[in-house]
PDB file of C-alpha atoms in Angstrom:
ATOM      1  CA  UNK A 144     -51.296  74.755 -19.997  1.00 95.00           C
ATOM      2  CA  UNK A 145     -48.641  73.291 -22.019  1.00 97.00           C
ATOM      3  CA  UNK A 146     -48.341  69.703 -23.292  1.00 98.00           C
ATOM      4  CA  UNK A 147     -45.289  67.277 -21.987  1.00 98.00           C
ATOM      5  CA  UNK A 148     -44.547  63.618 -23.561  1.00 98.00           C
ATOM      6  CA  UNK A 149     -42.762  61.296 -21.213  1.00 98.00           C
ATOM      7  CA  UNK A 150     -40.419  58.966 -22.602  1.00 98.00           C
ATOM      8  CA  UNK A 151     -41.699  55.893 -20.909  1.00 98.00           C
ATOM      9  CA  UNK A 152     -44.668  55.854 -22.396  1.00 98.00           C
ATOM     10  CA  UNK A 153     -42.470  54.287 -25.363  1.00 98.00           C
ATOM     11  CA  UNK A 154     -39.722  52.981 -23.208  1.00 98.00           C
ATOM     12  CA  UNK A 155     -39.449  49.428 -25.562  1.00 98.00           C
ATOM     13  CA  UNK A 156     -40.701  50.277 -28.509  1.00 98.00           C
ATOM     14  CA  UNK A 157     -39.055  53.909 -29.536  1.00 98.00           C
ATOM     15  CA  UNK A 158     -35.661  56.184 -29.164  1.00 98.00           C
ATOM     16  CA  UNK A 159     -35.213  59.743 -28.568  1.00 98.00           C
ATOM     17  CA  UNK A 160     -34.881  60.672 -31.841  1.00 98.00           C
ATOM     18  CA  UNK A 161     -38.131  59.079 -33.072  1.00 98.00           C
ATOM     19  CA  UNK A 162     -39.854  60.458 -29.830  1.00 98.00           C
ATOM     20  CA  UNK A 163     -38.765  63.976 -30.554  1.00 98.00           C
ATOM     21  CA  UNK A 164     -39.576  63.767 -34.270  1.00 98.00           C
ATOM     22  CA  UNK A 165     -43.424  62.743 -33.655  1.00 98.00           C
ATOM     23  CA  UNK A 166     -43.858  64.502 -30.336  1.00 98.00           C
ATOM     24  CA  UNK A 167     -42.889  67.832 -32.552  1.00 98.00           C
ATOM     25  CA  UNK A 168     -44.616  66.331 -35.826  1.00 98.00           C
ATOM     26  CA  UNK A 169     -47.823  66.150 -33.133  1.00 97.00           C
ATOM     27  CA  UNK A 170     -47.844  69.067 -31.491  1.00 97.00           C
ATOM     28  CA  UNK A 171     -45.984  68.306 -27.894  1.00 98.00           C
ATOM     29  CA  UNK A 172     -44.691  71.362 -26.420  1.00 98.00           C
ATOM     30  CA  UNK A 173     -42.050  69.385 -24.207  1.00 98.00           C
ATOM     31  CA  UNK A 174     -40.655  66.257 -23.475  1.00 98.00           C
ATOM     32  CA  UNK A 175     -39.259  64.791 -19.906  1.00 98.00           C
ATOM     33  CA  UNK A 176     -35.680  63.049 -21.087  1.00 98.00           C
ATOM     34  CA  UNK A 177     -35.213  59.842 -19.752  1.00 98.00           C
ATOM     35  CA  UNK A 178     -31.751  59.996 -18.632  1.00 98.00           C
ATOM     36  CA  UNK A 179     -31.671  56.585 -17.737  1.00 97.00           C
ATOM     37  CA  UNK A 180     -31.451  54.732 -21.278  1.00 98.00           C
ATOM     38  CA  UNK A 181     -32.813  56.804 -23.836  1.00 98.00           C
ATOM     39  CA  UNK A 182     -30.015  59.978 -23.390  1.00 98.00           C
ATOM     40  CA  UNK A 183     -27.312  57.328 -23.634  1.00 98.00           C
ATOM     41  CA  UNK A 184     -28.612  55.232 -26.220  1.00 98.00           C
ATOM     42  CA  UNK A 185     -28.852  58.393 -27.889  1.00 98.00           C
ATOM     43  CA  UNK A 186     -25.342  60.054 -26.889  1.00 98.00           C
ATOM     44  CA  UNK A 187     -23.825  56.914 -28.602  1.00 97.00           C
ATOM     45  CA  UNK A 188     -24.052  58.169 -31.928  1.00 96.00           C
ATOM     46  CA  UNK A 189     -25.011  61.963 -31.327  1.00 98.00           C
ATOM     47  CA  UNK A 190     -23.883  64.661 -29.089  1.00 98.00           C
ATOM     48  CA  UNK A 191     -25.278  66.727 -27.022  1.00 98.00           C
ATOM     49  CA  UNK A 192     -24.446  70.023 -29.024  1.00 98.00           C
ATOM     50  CA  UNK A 193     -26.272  67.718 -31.650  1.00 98.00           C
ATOM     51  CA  UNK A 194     -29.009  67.095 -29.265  1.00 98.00           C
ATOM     52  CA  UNK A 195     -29.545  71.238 -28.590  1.00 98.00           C
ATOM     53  CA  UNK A 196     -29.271  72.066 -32.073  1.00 98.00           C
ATOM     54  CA  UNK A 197     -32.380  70.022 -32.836  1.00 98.00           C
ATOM     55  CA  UNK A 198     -33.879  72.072 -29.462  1.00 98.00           C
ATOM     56  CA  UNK A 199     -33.371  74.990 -30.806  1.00 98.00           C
ATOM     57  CA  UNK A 200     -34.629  74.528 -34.352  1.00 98.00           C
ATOM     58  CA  UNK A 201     -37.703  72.871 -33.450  1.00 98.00           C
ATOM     59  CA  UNK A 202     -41.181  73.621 -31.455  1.00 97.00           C
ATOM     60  CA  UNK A 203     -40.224  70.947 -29.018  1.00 98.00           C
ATOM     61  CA  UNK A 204     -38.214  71.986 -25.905  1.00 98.00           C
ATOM     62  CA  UNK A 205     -36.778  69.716 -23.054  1.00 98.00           C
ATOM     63  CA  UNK A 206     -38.832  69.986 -19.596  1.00 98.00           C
ATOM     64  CA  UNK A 207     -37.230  67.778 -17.208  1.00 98.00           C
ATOM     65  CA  UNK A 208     -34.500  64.911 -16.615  1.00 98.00           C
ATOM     66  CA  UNK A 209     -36.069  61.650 -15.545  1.00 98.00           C
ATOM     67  CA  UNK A 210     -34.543  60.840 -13.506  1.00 98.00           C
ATOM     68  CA  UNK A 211     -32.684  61.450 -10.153  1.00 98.00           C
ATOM     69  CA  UNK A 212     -33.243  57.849  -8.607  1.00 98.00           C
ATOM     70  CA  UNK A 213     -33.323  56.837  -5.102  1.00 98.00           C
ATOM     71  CA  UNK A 214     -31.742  60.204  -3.823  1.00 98.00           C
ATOM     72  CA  UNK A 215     -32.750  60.053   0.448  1.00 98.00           C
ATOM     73  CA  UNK A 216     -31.455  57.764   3.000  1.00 98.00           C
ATOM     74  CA  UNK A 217     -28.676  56.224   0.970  1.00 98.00           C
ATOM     75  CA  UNK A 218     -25.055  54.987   2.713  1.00 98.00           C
ATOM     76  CA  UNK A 219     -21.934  57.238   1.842  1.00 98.00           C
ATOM     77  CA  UNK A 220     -20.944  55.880  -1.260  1.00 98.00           C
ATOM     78  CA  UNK A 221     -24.498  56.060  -2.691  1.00 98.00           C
ATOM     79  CA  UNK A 222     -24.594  59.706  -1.454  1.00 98.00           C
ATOM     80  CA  UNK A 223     -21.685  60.578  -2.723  1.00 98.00           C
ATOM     81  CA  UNK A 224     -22.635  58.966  -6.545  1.00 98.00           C
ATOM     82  CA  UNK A 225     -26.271  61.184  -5.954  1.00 98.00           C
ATOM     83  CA  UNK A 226     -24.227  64.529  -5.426  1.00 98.00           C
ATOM     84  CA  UNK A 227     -22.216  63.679  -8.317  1.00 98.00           C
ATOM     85  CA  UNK A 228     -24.612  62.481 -10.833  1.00 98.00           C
ATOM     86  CA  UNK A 229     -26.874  65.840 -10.108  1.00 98.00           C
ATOM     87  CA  UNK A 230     -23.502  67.886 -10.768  1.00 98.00           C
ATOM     88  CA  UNK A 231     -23.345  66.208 -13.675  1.00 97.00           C
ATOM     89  CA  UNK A 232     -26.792  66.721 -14.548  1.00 98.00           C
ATOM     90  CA  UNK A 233     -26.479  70.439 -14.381  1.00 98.00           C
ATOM     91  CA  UNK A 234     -24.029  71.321 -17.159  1.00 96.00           C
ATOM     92  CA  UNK A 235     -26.386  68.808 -19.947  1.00 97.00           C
ATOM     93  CA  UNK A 236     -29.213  70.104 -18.420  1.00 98.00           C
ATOM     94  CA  UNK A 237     -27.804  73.870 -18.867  1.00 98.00           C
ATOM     95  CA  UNK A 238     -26.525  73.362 -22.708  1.00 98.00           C
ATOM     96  CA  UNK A 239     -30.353  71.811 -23.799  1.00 98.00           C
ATOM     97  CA  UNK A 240     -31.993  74.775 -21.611  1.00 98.00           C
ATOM     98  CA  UNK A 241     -33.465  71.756 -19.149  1.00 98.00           C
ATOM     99  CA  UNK A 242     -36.162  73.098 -16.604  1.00 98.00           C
ATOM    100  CA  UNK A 243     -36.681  70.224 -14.095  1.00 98.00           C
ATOM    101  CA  UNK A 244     -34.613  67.299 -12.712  1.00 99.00           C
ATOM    102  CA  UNK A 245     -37.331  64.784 -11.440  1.00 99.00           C
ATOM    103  CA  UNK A 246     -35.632  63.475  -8.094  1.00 98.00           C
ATOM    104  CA  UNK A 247     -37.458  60.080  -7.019  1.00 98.00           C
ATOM    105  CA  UNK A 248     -37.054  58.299  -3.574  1.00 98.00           C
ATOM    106  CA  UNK A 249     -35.356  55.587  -2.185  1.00 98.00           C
ATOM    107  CA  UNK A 250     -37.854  52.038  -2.542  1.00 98.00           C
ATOM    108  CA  UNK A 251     -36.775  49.462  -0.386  1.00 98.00           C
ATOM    109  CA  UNK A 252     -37.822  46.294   1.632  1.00 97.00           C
ATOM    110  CA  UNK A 253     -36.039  47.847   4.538  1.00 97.00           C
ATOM    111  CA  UNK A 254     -38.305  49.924   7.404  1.00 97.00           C
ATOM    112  CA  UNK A 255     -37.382  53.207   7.850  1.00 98.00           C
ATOM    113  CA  UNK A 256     -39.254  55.337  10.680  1.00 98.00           C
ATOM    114  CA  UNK A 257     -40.767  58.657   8.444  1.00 98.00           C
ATOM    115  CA  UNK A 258     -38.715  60.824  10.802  1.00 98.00           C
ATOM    116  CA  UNK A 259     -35.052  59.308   9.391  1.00 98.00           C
ATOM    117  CA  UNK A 260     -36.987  59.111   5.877  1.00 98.00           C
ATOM    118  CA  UNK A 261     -37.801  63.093   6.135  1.00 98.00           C
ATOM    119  CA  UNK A 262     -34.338  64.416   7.887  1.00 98.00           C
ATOM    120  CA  UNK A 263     -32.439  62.452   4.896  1.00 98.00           C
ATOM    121  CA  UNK A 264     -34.865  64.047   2.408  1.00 99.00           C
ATOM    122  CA  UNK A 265     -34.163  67.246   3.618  1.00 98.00           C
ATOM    123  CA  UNK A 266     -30.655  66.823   3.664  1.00 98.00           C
ATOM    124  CA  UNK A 267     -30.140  66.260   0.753  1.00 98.00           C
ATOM    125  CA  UNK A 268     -32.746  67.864  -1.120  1.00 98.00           C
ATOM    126  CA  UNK A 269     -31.202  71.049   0.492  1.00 98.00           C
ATOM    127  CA  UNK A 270     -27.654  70.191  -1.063  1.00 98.00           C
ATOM    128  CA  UNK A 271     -28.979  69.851  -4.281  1.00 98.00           C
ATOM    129  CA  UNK A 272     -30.946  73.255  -3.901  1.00 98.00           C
ATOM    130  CA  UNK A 273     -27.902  74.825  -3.222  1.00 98.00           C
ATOM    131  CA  UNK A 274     -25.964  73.058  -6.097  1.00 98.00           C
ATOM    132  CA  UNK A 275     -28.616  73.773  -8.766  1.00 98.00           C
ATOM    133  CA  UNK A 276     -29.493  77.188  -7.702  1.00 98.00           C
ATOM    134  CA  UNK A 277     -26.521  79.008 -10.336  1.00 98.00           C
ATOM    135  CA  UNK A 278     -28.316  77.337 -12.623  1.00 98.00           C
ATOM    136  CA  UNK A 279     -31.446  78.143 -12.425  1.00 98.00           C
ATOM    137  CA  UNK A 280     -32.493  74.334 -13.024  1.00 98.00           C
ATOM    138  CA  UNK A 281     -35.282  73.303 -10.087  1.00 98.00           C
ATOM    139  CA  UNK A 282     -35.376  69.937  -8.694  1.00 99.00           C
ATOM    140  CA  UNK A 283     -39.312  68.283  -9.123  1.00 99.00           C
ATOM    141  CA  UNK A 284     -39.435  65.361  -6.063  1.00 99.00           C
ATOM    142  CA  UNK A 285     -42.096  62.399  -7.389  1.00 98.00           C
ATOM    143  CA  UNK A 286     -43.563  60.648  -4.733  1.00 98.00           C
ATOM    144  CA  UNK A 287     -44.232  56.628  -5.893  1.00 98.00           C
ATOM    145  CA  UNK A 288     -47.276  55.355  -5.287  1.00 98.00           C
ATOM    146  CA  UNK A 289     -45.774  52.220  -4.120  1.00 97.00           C
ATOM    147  CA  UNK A 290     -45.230  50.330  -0.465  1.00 97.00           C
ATOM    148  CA  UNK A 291     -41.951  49.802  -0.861  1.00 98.00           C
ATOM    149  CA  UNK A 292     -41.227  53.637  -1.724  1.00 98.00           C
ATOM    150  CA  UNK A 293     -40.264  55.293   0.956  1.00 98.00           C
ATOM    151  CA  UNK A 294     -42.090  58.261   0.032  1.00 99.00           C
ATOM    152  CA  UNK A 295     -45.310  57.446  -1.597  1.00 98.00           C
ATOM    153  CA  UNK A 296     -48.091  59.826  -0.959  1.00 98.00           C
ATOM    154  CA  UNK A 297     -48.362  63.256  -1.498  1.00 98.00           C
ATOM    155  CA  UNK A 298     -49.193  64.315   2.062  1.00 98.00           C
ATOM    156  CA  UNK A 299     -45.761  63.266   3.153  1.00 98.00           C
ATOM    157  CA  UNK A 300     -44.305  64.526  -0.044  1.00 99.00           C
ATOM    158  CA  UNK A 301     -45.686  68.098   0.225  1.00 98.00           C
ATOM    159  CA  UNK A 302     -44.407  68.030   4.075  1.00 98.00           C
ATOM    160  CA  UNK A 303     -40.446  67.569   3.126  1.00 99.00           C
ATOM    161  CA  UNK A 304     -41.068  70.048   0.453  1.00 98.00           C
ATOM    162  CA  UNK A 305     -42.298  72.532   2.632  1.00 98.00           C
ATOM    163  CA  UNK A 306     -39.554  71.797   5.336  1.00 98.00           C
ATOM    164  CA  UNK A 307     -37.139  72.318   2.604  1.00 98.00           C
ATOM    165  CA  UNK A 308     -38.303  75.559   1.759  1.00 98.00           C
ATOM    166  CA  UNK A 309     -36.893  76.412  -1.223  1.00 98.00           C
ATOM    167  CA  UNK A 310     -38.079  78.416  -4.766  1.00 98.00           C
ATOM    168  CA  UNK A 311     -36.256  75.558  -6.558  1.00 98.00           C
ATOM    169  CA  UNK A 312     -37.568  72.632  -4.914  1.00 99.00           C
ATOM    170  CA  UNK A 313     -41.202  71.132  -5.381  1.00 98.00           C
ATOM    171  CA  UNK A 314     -43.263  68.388  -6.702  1.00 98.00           C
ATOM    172  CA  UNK A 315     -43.959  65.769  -9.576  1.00 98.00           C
ATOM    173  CA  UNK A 316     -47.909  64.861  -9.046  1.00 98.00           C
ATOM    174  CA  UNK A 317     -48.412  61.784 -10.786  1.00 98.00           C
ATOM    175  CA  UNK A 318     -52.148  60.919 -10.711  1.00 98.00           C
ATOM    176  CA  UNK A 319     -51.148  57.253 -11.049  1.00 98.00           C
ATOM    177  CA  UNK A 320     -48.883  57.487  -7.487  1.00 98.00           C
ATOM    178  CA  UNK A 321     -51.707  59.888  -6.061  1.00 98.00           C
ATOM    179  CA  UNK A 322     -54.136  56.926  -6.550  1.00 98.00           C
ATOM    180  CA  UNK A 323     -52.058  53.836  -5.687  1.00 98.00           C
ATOM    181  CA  UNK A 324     -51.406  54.470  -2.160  1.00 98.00           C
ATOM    182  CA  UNK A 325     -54.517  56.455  -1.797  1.00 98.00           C
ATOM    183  CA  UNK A 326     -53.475  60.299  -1.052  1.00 98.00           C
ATOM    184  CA  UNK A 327     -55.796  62.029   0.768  1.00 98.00           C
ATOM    185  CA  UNK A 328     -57.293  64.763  -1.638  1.00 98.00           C
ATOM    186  CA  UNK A 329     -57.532  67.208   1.318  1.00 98.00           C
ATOM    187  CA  UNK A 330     -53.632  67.078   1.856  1.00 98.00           C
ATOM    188  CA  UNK A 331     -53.495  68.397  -1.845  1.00 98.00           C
ATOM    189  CA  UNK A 332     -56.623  71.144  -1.739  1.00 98.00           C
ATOM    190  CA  UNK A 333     -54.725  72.466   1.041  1.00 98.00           C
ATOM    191  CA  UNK A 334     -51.325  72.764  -0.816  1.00 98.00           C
ATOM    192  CA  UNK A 335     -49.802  75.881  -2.586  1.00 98.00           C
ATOM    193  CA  UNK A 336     -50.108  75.251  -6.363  1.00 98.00           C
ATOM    194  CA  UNK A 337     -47.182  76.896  -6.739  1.00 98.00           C
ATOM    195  CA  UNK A 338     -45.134  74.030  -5.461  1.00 98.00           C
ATOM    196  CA  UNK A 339     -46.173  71.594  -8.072  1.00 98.00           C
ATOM    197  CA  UNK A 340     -43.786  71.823 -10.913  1.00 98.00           C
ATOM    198  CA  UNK A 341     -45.272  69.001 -13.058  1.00 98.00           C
ATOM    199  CA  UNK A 342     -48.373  66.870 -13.301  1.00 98.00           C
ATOM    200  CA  UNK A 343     -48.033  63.313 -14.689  1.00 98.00           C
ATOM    201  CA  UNK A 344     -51.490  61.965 -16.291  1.00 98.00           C
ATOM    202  CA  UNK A 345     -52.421  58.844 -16.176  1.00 98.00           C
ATOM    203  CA  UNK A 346     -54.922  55.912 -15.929  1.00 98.00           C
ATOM    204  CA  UNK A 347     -55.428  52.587 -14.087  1.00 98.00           C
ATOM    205  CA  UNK A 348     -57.104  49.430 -14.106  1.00 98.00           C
ATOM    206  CA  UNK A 349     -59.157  49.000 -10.627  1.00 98.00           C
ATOM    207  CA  UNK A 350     -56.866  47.435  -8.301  1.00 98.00           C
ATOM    208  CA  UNK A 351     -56.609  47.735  -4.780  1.00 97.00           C
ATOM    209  CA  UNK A 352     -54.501  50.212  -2.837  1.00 95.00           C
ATOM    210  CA  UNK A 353     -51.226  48.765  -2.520  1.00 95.00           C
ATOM    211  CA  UNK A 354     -51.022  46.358  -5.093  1.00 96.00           C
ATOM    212  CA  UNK A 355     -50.625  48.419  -7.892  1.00 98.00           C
ATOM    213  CA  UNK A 356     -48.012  48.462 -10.038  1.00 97.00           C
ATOM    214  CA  UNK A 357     -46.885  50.836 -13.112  1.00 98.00           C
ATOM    215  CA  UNK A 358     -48.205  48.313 -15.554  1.00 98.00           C
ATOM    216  CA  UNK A 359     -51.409  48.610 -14.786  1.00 98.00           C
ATOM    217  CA  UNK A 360     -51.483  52.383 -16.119  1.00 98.00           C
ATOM    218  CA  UNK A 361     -53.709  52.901 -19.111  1.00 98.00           C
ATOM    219  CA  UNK A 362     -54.619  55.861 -21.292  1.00 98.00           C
ATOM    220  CA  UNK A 363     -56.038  58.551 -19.145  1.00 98.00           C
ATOM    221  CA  UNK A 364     -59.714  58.895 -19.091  1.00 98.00           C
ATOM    222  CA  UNK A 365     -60.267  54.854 -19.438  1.00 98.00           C
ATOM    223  CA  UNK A 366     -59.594  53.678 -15.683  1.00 98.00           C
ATOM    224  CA  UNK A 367     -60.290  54.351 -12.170  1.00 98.00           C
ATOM    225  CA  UNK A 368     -58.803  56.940 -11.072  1.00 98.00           C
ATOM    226  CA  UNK A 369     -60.681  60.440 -10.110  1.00 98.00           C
ATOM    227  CA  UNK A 370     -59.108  62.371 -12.620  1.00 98.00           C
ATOM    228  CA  UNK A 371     -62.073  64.690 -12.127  1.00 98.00           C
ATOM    229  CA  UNK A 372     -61.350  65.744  -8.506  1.00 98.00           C
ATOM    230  CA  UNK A 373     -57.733  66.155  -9.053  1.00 98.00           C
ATOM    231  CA  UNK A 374     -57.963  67.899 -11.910  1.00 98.00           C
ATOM    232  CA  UNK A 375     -60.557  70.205 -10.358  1.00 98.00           C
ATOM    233  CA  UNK A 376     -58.221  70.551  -7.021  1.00 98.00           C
ATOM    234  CA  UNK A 377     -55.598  71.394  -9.353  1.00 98.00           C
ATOM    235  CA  UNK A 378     -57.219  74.103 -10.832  1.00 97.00           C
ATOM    236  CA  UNK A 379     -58.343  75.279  -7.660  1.00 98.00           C
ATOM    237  CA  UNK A 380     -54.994  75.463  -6.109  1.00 98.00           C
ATOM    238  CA  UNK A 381     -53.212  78.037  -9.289  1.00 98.00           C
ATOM    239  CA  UNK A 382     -52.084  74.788 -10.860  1.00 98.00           C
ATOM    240  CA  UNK A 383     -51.609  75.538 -14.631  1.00 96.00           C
ATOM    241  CA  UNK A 384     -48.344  74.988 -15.951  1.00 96.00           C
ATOM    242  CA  UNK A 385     -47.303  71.534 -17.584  1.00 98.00           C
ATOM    243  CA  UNK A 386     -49.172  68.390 -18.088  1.00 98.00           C
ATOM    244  CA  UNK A 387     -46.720  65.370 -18.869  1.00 98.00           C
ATOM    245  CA  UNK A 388     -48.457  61.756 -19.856  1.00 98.00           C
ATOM    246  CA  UNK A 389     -46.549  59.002 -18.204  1.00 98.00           C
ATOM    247  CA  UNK A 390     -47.274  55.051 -19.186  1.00 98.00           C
ATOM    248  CA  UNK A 391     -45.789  51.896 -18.303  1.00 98.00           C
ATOM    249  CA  UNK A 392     -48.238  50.130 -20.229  1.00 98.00           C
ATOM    250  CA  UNK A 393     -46.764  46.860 -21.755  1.00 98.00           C
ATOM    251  CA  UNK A 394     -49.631  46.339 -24.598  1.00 97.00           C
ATOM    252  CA  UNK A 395     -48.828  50.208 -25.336  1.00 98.00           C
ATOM    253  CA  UNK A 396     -45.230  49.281 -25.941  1.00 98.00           C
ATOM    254  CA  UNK A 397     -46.534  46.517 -28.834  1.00 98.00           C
ATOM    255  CA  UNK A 398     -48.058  49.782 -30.572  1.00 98.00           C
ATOM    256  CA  UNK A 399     -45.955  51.613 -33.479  1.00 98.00           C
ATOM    257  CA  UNK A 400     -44.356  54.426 -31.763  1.00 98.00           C
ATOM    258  CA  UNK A 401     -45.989  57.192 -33.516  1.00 98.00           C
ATOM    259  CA  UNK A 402     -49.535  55.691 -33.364  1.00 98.00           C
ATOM    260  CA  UNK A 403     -48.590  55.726 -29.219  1.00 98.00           C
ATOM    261  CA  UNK A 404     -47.549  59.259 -28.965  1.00 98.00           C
ATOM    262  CA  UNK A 405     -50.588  60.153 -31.366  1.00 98.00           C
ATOM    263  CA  UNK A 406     -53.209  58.013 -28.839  1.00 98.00           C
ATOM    264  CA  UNK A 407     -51.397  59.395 -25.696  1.00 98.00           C
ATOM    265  CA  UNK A 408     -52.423  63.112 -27.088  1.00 98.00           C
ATOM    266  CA  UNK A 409     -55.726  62.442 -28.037  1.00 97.00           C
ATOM    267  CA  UNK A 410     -56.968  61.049 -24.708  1.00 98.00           C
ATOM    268  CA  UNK A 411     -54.496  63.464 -22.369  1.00 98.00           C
ATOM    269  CA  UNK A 412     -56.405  66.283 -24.883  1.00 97.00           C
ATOM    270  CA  UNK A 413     -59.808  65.099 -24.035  1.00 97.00           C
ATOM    271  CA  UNK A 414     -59.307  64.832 -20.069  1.00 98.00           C
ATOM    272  CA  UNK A 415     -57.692  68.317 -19.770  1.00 97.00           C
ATOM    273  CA  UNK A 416     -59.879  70.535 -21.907  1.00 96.00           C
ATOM    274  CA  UNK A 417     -62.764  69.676 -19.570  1.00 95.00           C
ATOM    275  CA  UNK A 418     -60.800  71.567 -16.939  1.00 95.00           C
ATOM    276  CA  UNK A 419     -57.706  73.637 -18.561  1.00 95.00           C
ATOM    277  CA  UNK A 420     -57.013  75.234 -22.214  1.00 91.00           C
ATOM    278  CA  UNK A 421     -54.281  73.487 -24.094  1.00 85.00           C
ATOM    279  CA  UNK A 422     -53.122  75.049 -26.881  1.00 70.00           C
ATOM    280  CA  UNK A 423     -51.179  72.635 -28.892  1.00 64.00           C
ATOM    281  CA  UNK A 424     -49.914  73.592 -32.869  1.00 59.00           C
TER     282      UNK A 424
END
């Protein structure tokens, strides 16, 4: 299994460049690009030639784009700026030798039956299939563990998936969004392992279902959730590719950025090795 850093585990206190020069001065095998903030901030001074140069000289090699937002059950104009920004995507993704673009769905205070949620999933999950397919670039979907999300478990994310039905189309499992809105962990020991392109570790404090929020995610290994049954699942299921750590963790973002991405190896290290071999230089 290889080892991923996510880029908002020092969203406010860090840059690309500093996360890519102690992510490969630590050991990380990839990192998931927020393109969000941190790829523009960046592309300000830099290019993206600049940007695949330093890809191609180093150990460190881009995993996903983070993200896709809000992609299902948007009006016309938002559809239309979803199709575009994913064509866009797919030439910068293409040039830094991107695997993944992490697509996450639409949160809301509006109600929306699950049948209109699922048909506009896959809709345009479908489109996007088709667009990235040339490529070779495959589209991760990451449930959110959150009410307002409208999908947040991995039951009902596995089920568009699988409707889709596409080599190029599968699944971010965060453990934090597995635990917040309480997926059932028969939904996942039943799942093909094969349609889980990344796993996001994680922690929480002990909230209850429904009422937590990203900021409550601490190192893994030092909350509540059952990292040792997922984990286990996991292996159970043929999962063994990436392993990305994901915080939102405001205290974290008070840390020196280098003493962050040091701490988020050494406990994402000693969680894993209990259950998978991570060879990390």
């Amino acid at each position: 299994m290889k080892l991923c850093f996510n880029q908002a585990t020092t969203l406010e206190n860090s840059n690309l460049i500093k996360d890519l020069e102690y992510c490969d001065k630590h050991g990380y095998d990839y990192i998931e690009i927020r393109t969000m903030d941190k790829l523009p901030e960046y592309l300000q001074e830099k290019s993206i030639d600049e940007l695949a140069e330093f890809f191609n000289t180093h150990h460190i090699k881009p995993l996903a784009f983070n993200a896709l937002v809000f992609f299902n059950n948007r009006d016309e104009a938002g559809y239309k700026e979803i199709i575009n920004e994913f064509k866009g995507m797919m030439e910068t993704a293409t040039k830094l030798g991107v695997k993944y673009v992490v697509a996450v769905p639409l949160v809301t205070e509006q109600k929306i039956l699950k049948q209109d949620i699922k048909n506009s999933c896959v809709e345009v999950l479908t489109e996007l299939s088709d667009i990235a397919e040339p490529y070779g670039i495959k589209i991760a979907v990451e449930f959110v563990g959150h009410p307002q999300c409208t999908v947040n478990t991995f039951g009902q994310a596995y089920d568009i998936v699988e409707t889709v039905n596409r080599e190029n189309v599968g699944l971010v499992l965060d453990c934090f969004h597995f635990h917040a809105m309480g997926s059932d962990l028969n939904d996942l020991k039943k799942a093909d392992g094969s349609k889980i392109f990344i796993l996001h570790i994680d922690d929480t404090e002990d909230f209850p279902i429904g009422f937590l929020t990203d900021e409550d995610r601490v190192w893994p290994g030092l909350g509540a959730i059952d990292l040792d049954s997922i984990l286990t699942t996991l292996k159970e299921i043929g999962y063994s590719d990436v392993v990305s750590v994901e915080l939102f963790r405001p205290e974290y973002y008070k840390l020196d950025a280098e003493e962050a991405i040091k701490t988020a190896k050494e406990t994402t290290l000693k969680v894993m090795s209990k259950y998978y071999d991570l060879q990390t230089v």
